[in-house]
Amino acid sequence: MSDRYASFANSGPGRALVKRLGLPQPPLLRRFRPGDPLVTGPVLLGAAPGGRLDEPVRKMLTIAGVGLDGGPPWSALVFDATGIADTAALHPVYEFFHANARTLGPSGRVIVFGTPPEACSSPREATAQRALEGLTRSIAKEFGRGMTAQLVYVAPGADEFADSTVRFLLSGRSAYVSGQVIRIGHVLSSPMTDWAHPLDGKVALVTGAAQGIGAAIARVLARDGARVVALDVPAAGESLARVANEVGGTALQLDLTRPDAPSTLAAQLDSRHGKVDIVVHNAGITRDKTIGRMSAEQWDAVIDVNLSSQERINEALVPLIPEGGRIVAVSSTSGIAGNRGQTNYATSKAGVIGLVQSMAPVLAPQGITINAVAPGFIETRMTARMPVAAREIGRRMNSMSQGGLPVDVAETIAWLAAPGSAGITGNVIRVCGQMWLGA
């Protein structure tokens, strides 16, 4: 469904009226198109004294063909804050962004690098590094014009594993991701040989792939080179077949709540492919009621489809996932902030986050990562059916003043699925345009 308000607000007469009335101004977002450069102009780098990432990041950007010379407008402001060892040393961060706040171009990017507080050598250092979260989240809400800001905590010894994340955050792929905290840990290796087709040779399973976000995930993973197995319930067979044909993949009709679904799925993947490199848990349902009016069947159905089935499928498929494999689960901002009338849904999506965080250390010795994305208001058939007032509130209550698109979720999943993202596990990345509440 089109956003008529955003279209009007970005027209000539609409822009003037919206500004005069002080109404939300949804910016035009820079989204990725094949062949686009990583950034639209030069990048300005800054660093606090003693930082350890300034040189590695310079090298990454140079290899990526990003210009570091020139002048404003800058396409990105990147600051290495890893050298900040106490709160008195936070001043260089202020100086850098104070001086350059007005030099960032439309749809610009801000990235601040820090050290995970749990990896700091003293309580003072940990305090200062944790303070950076307030900085980046506030900048993301202040700068406007489609700008995004992120904090990337890089563990000591993991400096060389930030390349995939830097490229994602600078590019148009991260258009609706803002105000996030990303943790990169140390891994033995992080191969990446083809940035245009990073998933060549990979087999990817996408559940709930017949429409909406699931279909977008299938398209983006296929674009990046994966052989996609698109799965959905038999009732969605016609739509599922269209998606599978479009991406050159295979369609698999299966109800994941069936007792034999995990074993059936594992047998299918083993016989056809002998492995599955990427598992994307996207299948989900809603049965909205306040808890006092909710039936036991409505509660049980949502928990089973959205959460318990993921546990069962993981148990069946992990033996087929090789080293370097990826599991990405779709949670929701409802699982973070809660939502009236969605106690079952919010419980299931919070459980997905718990699944990711609890399984990350279990899967790490096998070289498998597991992460979650948490979409906010995304323009789908489901949100198009919402009451007009609720839909407009959902669209405007974020730093972008608009809903996201299914492709925004898909691009985030593709980044987490890439070989170069091996250092990212146990993370929950919100794709919500930085919601005002619960963000």
mmCIF file of C-alpha atoms in Angstrom, residues 90 151 154 168 187 191 232 254-255 262 264 273 294 337 365 370:
data_model
loop_
_atom_site.group_PDB
_atom_site.id
_atom_site.type_symbol
_atom_site.label_atom_id
_atom_site.label_comp_id
_atom_site.label_asym_id
_atom_site.label_seq_id
_atom_site.Cartn_x
_atom_site.Cartn_y
_atom_site.Cartn_z
ATOM 1 C CA LEU A 90 34.586 11.546 25.770
ATOM 2 C CA LEU A 151 27.422 2.016 17.239
ATOM 3 C CA VAL A 154 34.452 -4.490 17.959
ATOM 4 C CA PHE A 168 26.368 -2.740 4.944
ATOM 5 C CA VAL A 187 36.516 -15.600 14.759
ATOM 6 C CA PRO A 191 36.178 -15.203 4.055
ATOM 7 C CA ASP A 232 5.291 -22.089 3.062
ATOM 8 C CA LEU A 254 4.974 -27.857 4.361
ATOM 9 C CA ASP A 255 3.047 -27.021 7.522
ATOM 10 C CA PRO A 262 11.289 -31.134 11.062
ATOM 11 C CA THR A 264 10.520 -34.193 6.577
ATOM 12 C CA HIS A 273 21.301 -30.459 -1.545
ATOM 13 C CA MET A 294 -7.795 -14.546 24.009
ATOM 14 C CA ALA A 337 8.537 -3.160 23.687
ATOM 15 C CA PRO A 365 32.126 -23.952 18.412
ATOM 16 C CA ILE A 370 22.591 -17.130 14.887
#
